[in-house]
Coordinates of C-alpha atoms and ligand atoms in Angstrom, one line a residue:
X1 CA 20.4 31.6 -8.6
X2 CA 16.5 30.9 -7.6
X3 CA 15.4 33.1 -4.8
X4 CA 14.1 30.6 -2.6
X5 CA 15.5 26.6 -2.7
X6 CA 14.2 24.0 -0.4
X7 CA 15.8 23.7 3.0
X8 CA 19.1 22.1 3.4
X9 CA 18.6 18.3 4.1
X10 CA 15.8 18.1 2.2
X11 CA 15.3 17.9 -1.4
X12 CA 12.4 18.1 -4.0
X13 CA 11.4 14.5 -5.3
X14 CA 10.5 15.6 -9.1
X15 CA 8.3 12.6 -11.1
X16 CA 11.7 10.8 -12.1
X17 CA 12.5 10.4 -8.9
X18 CA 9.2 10.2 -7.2
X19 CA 8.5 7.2 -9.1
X20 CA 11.1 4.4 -7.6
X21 CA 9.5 5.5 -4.0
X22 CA 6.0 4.8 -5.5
X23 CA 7.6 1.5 -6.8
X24 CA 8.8 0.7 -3.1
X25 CA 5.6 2.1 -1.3
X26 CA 3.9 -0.4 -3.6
X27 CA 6.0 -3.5 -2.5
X28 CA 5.9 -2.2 0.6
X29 CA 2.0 -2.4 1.1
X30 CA 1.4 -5.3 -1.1
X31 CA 3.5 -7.0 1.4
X32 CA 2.3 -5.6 4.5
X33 CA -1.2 -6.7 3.4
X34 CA -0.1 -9.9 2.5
X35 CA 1.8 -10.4 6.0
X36 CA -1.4 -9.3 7.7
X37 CA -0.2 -5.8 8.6
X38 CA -3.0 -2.9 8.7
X39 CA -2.1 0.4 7.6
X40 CA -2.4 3.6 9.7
X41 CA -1.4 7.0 10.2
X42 CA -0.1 9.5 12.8
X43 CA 0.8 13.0 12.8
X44 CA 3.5 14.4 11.4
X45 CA 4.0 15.8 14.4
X46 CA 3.4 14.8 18.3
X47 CA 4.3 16.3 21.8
X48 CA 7.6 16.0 22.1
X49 CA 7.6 14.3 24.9
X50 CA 6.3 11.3 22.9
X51 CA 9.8 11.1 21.5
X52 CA 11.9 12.3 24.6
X53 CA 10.2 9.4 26.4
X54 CA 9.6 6.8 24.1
X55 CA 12.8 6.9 22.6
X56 CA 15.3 8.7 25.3
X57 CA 16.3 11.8 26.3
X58 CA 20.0 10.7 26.4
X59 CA 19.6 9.5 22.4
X60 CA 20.9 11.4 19.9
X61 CA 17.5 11.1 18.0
X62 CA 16.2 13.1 20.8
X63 CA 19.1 15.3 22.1
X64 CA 20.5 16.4 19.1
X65 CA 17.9 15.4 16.0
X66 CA 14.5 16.4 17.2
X67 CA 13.2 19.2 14.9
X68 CA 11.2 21.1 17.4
X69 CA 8.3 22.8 16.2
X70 CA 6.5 26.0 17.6
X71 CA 2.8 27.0 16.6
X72 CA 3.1 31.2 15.4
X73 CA 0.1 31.7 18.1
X74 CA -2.6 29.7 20.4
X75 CA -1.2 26.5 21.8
X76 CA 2.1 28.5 22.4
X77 CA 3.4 26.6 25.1
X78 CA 2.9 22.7 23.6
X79 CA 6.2 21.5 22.7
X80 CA 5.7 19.8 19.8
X81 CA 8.3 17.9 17.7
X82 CA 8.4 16.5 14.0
X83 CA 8.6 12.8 14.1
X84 CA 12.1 11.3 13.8
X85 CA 10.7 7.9 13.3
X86 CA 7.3 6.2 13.7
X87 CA 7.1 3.5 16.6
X88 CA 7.1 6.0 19.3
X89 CA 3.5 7.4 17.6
X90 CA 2.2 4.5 16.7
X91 CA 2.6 3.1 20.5
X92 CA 1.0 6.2 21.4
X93 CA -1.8 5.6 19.4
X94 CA -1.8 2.4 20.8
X95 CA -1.9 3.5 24.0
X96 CA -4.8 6.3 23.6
X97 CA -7.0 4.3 21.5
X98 CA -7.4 1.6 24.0
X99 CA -5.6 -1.3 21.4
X100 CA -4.9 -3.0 24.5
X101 CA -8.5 -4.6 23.9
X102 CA -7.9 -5.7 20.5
X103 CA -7.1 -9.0 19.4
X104 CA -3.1 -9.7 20.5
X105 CA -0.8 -8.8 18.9
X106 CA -2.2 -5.5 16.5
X107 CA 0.1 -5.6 13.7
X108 CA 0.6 -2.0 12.1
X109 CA 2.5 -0.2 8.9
X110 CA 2.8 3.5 7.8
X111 CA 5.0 4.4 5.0
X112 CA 5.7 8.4 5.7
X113 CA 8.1 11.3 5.9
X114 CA 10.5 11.1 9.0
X115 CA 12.5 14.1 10.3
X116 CA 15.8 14.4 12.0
X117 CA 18.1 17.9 12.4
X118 CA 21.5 15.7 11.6
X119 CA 24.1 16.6 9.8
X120 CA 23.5 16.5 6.0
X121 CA 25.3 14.0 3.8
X122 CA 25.0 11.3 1.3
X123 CA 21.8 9.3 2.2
X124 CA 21.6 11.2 5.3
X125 CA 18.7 13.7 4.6
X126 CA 17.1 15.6 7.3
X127 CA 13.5 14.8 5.6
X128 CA 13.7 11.3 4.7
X129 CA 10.7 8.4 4.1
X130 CA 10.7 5.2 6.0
X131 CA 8.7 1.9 5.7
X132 CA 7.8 1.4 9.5
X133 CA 6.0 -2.3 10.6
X134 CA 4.6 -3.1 14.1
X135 CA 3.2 -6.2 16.0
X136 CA 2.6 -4.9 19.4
X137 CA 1.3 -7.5 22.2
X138 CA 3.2 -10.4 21.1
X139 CA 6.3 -11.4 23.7
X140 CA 7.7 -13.6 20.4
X141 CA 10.2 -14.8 19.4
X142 CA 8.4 -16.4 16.2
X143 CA 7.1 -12.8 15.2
X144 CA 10.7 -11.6 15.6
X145 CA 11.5 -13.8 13.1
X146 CA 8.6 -12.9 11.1
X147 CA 9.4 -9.3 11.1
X148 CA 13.3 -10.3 10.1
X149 CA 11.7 -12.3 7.1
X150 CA 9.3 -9.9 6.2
X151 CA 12.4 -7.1 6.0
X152 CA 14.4 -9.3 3.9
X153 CA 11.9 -10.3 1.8
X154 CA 11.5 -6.2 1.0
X155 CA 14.5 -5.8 -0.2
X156 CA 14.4 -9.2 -2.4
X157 CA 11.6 -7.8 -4.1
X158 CA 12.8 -4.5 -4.4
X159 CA 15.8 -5.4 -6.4
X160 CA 18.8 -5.8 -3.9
X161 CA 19.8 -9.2 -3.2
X162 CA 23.0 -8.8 -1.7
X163 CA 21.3 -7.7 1.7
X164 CA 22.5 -8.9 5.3
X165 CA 20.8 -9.4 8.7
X166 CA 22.2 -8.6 11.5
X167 CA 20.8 -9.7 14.2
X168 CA 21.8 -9.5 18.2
X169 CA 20.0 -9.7 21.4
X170 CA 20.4 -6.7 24.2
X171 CA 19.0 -8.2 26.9
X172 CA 16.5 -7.1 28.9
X173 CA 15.9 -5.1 32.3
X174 CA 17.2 -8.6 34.4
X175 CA 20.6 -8.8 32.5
X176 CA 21.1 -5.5 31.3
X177 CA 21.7 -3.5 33.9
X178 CA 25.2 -5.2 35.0
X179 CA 26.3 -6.1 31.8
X180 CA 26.1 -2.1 30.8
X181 CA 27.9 -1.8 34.2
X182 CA 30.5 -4.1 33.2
X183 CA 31.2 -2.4 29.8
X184 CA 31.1 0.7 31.6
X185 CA 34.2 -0.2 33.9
X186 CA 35.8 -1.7 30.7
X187 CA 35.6 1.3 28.7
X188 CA 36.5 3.3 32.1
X189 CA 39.7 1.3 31.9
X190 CA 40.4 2.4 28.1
X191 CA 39.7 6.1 29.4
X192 CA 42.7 7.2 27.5
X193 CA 42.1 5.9 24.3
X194 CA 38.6 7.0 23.7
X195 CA 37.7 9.8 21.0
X196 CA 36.3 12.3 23.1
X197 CA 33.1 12.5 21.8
X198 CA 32.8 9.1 23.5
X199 CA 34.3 9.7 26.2
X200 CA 31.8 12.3 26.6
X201 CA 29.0 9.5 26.1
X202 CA 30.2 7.1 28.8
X203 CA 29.1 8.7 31.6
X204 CA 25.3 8.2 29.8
X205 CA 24.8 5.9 27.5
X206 CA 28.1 3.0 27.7
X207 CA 26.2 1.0 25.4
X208 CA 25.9 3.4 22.8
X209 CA 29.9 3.5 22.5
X210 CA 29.7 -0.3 20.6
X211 CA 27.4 1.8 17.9
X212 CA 30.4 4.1 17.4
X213 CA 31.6 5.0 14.0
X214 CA 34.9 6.3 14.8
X215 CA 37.5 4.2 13.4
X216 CA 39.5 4.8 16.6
X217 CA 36.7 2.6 18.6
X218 CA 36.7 -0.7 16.1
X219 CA 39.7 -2.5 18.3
X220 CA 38.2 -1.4 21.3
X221 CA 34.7 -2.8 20.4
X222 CA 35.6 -6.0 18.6
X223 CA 37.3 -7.1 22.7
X224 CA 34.7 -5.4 24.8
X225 CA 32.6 -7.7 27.1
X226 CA 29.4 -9.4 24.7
X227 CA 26.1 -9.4 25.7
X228 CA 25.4 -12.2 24.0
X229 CA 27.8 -13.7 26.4
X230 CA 25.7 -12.3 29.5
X231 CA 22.0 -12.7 28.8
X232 CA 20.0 -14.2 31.7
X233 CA 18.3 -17.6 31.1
X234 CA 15.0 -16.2 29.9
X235 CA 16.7 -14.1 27.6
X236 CA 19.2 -16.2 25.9
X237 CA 16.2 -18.4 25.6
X238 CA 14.4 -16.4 23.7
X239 CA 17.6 -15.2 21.4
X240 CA 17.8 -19.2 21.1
X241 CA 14.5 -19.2 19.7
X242 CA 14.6 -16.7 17.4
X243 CA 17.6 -18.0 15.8
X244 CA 15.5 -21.5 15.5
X245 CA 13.0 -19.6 13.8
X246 CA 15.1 -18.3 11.4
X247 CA 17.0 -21.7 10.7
X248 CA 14.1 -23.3 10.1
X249 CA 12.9 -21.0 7.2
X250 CA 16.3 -21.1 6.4
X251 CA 17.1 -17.4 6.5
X252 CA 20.9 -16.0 6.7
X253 CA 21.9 -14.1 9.5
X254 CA 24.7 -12.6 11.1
X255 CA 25.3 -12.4 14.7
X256 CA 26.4 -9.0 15.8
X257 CA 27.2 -9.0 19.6
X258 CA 27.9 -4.8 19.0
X259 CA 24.6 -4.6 17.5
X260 CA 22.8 -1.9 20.4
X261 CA 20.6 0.3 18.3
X262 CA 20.7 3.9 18.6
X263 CA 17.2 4.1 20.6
X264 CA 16.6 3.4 24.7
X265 CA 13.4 1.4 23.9
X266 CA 15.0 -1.9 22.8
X267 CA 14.8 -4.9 24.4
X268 CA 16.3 -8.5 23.4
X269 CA 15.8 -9.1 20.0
X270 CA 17.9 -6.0 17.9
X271 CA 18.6 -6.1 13.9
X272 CA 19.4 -4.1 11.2
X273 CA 20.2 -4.7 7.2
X274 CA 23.1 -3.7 5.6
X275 CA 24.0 -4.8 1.5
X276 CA 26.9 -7.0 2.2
X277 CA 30.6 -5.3 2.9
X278 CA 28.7 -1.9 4.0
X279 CA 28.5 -2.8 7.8
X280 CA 29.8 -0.5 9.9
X281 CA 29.4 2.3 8.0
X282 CA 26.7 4.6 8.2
X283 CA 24.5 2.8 5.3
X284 CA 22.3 0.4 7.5
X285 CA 19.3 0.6 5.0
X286 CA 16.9 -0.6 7.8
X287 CA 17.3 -1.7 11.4
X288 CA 14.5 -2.9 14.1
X289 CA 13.7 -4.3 17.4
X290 CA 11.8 -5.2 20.3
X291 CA 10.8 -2.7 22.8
X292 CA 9.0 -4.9 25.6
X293 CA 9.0 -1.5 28.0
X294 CA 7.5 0.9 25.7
X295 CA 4.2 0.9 25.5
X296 CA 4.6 1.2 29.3
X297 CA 6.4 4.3 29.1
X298 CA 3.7 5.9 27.2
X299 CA 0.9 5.2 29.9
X300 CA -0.4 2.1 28.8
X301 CA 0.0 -1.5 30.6
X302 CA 2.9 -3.6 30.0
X303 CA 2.2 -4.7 26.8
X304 CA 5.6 -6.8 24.1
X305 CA 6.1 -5.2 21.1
X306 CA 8.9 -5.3 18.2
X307 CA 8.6 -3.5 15.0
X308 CA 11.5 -2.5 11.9
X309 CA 11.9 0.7 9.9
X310 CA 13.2 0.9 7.0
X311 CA 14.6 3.9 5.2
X312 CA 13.4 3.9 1.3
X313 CA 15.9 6.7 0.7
X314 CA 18.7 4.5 1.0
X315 CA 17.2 1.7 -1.4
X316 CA 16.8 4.2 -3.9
X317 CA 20.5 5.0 -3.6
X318 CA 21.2 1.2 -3.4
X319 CA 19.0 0.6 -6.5
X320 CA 20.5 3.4 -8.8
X321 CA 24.2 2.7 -7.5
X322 CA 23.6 -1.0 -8.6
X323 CA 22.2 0.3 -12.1
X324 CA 18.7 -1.2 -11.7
X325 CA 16.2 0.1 -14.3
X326 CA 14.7 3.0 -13.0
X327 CA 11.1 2.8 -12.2
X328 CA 8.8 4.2 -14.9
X329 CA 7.2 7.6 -14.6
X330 CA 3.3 7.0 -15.8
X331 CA 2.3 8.2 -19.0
X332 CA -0.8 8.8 -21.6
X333 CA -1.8 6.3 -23.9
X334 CA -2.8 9.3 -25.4
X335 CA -3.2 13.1 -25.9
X336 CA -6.1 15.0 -27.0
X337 CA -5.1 17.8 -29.6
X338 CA -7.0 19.5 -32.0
X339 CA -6.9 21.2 -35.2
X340 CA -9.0 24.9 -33.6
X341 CA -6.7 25.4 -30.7
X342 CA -9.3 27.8 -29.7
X343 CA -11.8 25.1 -29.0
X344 CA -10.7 23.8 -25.7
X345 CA -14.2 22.8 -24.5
X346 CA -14.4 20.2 -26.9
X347 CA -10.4 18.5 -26.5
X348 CA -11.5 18.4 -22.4
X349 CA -14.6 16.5 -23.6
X350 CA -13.6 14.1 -25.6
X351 CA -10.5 14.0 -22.7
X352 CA -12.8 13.5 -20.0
X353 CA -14.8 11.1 -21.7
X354 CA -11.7 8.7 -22.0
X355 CA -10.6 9.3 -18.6
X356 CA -13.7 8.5 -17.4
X357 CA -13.7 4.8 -18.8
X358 CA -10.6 5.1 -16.9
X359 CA -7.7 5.2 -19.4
X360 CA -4.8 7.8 -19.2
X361 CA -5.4 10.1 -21.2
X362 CA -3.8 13.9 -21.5
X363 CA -5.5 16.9 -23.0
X364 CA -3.6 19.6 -24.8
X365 CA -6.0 23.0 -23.1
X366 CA -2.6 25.3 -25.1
X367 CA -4.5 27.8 -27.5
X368 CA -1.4 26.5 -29.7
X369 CA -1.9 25.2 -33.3
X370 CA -2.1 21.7 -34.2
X371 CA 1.7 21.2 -35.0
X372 CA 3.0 22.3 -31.8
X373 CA -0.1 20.3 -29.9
X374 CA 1.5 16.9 -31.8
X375 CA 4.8 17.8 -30.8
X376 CA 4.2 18.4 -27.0
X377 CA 2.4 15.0 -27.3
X378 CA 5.3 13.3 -28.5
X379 CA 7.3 14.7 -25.9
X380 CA 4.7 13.7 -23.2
X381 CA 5.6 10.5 -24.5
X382 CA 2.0 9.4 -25.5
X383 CA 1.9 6.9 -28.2
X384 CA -0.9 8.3 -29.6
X385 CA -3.1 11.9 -30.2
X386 CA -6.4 11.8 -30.7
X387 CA -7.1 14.7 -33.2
X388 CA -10.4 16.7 -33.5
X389 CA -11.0 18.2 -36.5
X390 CA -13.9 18.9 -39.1
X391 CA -15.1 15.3 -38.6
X392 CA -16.2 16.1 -35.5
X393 CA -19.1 17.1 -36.6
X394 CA -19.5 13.0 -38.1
X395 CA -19.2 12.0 -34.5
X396 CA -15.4 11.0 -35.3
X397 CA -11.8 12.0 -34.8
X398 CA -8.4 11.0 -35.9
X399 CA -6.5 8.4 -34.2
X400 CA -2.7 9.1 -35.4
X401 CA -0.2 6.5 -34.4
X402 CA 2.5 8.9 -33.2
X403 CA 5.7 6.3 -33.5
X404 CA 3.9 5.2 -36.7
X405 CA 3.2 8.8 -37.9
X406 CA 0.1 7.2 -39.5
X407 CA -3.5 8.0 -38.8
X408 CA -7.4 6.8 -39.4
X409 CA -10.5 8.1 -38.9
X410 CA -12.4 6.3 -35.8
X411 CA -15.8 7.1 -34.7
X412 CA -15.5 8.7 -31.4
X413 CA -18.2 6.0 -29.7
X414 CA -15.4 3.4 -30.5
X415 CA -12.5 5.3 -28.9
X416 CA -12.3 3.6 -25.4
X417 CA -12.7 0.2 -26.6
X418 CA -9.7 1.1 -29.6
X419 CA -7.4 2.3 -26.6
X420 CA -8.4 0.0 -24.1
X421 CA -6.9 -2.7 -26.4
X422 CA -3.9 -0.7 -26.9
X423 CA -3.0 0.0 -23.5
X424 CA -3.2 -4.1 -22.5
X425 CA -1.1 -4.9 -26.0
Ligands
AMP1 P1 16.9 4.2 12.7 O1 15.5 4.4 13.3 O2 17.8 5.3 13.0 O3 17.4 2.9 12.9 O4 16.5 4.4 11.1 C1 16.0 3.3 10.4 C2 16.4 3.5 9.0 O5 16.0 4.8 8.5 C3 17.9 3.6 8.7 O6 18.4 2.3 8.6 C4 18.0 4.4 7.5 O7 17.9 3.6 6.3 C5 16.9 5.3 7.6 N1 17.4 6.6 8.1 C6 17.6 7.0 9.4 N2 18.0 8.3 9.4 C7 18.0 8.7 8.1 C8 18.4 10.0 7.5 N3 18.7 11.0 8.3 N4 18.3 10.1 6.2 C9 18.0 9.0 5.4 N5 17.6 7.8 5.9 C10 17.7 7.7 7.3

């Protein structure tokens, strides 16, 4: 047993498995660029009151899920909290750097670490990465659709092509507020049957009982009043639209009418991807929404916004489960080894040399002799070691051919331009 392990919830991503989240991050900015997203950053960290009142205090994110975080000494009393999720930060950013004055909307990505004290389980990790895309200042509803096609279009070119939309509206502070009332009094009058946790969640958050994952709630849900029934003109409207948008790109959907979202923020358009026959479960591998009130909330003027997250743990899962090739961990074109194992000086040069025309290249600094060099190179999977020996002194080396097991002299000056060609072939 190893003395110290990393914390529960979390895990170590070793280079095997470090790669397919490179692979994704990749896809992820290539298509942010090419969607006209800007990448930023925000703390790991903010006041916690960034989260409480950007995404609720009655949420489960924030209620039972924030990882609060104390500083050992100084700024004792700041409540700070690790970052569940990303659009709460990033509005705040928007907010305090004055983005307001920017060209309408700002469109925004991060690709980062998110944090949430849940419950451990499969693809439920209490460090996990997410994919996070903003447009902020745009009422929609084409960039709705945009942001649905841009999520989709993620997971087509990550390798999953059995993934759904969902895709609802929630209304907005005109139509909201009695149709919550009205699902209140229903699920008042199913008292009885509720699981208690929910019953316990009523009297807070009635909408948050359609996102329930008890199997006792499914009957319940499937005849409780629809919003989609209930939206006021403006926003059935703009659902309307959405949906246009959509049809005219011709992009599947779904419509979910118990599709709510876990966070306070949202605001009409709400959707979230599942790989088809996994709805309902707790595998959505990527939800999003508007959130037309938050930026508000955060001190800033009323400003529209909508953005999606989506978690690359869960891809990975998808991607393995599905048996997809896994994502290839970089490695040299060749090693540097060399027949004096005490003459590391001169392996690093001739390494650096390489590596400074910019090809892979490892060096063997071991003070072990040349067989056990080759070996370890082989193992490194290089295809071939570059071997310094008496000919040095002539200005060459020995290129071996390590699946070959067959080697020739080369002059050193014509190295680069000999592996150049063999990395492209
Ligand atoms: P949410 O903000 O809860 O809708 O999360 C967006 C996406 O992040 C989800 O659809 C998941 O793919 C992913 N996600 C959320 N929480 C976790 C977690 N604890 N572990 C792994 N992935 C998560």
């Amino acid at each position: 047993m190893p003395t110290f392990r990393a914390p529960r919830g979390t895990r170590d991503l070793l280079p095997a498995d470090r790669a397919p989240f490179t692979r994704l991050e990749r896809i992820a900015r290539d298509l942010a660029l090419r969607y006209g997203y800007h990448e930023m950053e925000t703390p790991l960290f903010e006041q916690g009151a960034v989260f409480e009142r950007g995404i609720g205090e009655a949420t489960d994110v924030v209620e039972k899920e924030l990882f609060r975080v104390a500083p050992s000494r100084g700024e004792e009393r700041e409540r700070w909290a690790l970052r569940p999720e990303a659009t709460a930060g990033i509005c705040r950013a928007y907010v305090e750097h004055g983005m307001q004055t920017w060209p309408q909307p700002v469109r925004l990505t991060l690709t980062g670490p998110m944090f949430r004290y849940d419950r451990p389980q499969a693809g439920r990790y209490r460090q996990f990465w997410q994919w996070d895309v903003e447009a902020i200042g745009d009422p929609g509803p084409a960039v709705d659709a945009e942001l649905v096609v841009l999520g989709a279009r993620f997971y087509r070119e990550a390798g999953l092509d059995d993934v759904e939309v969902l895709l609802n509206s929630i209304g907005d502070a005109t139509c909201r507020p009695a149709y919550v009332a009205e699902l209140a009094a229903y699920f008042r009058r199913h008292e009885a049957a509720l699981p208690d946790v929910e019953r316990a969640r009523l009297a807070t958050s009635p909408l948050r009982l359609l996102d329930s994952k008890e199997p006792a709630m499914a009957a319940l849900v499937a005849a409780a009043p629809k919003i989609t029934d209930r939206l006021c003109e403006a926003c059935a409207a703009h659902f309307a639209a959405v949906r246009d948008h959509l049809d005219a790109l011709g992009i599947p959907y779904r419509i979910e009418p118990a599709l709510v979202r876990g966070l306070d923020y949202y605001t009409r358009t709400a959707f979230e991807f599942y790989r088809h026959g996994a709805e309902g479960q707790q595998q959505a591998l990527g939800g999003g929404g508007r959130y037309d009130g938050l930026v508000e909330l955060l001190g800033g003027k009323p400003t529209p916004g909508i953005g999606f997250a989506l978690g690359l743990d869960r891809v990975v899962l998808a991607l393995e489960a599905a048996g997809a090739d896994a994502a290839p961990v970089g490695t040299p074109i060749a090693v540097v080894v060399g027949a004096d194992p005490a003459d590391t000086a001169g392996r690093l040069a001739v390494a650096t040399r390489l590596r400074d025309a910019g090809l892979a290249v490892g060096a063997d600094l071991s003070a072990r002799r040349l067989g056990r060099q080759l070996e370890a190179a082989v193992r490194d999977g290089a295809r071939f070691a570059v071997i310094l020996g008496d000919e040095l002194g002539d200005g060459a080396v020995q290129l071996r051919d390590l699946d070959a097991a067959a080697q020739k002299l080369v002059l050193v000056d014509d190295l680069v331009a000999l592996l150049r060609r063999k990395s492209a072939g």
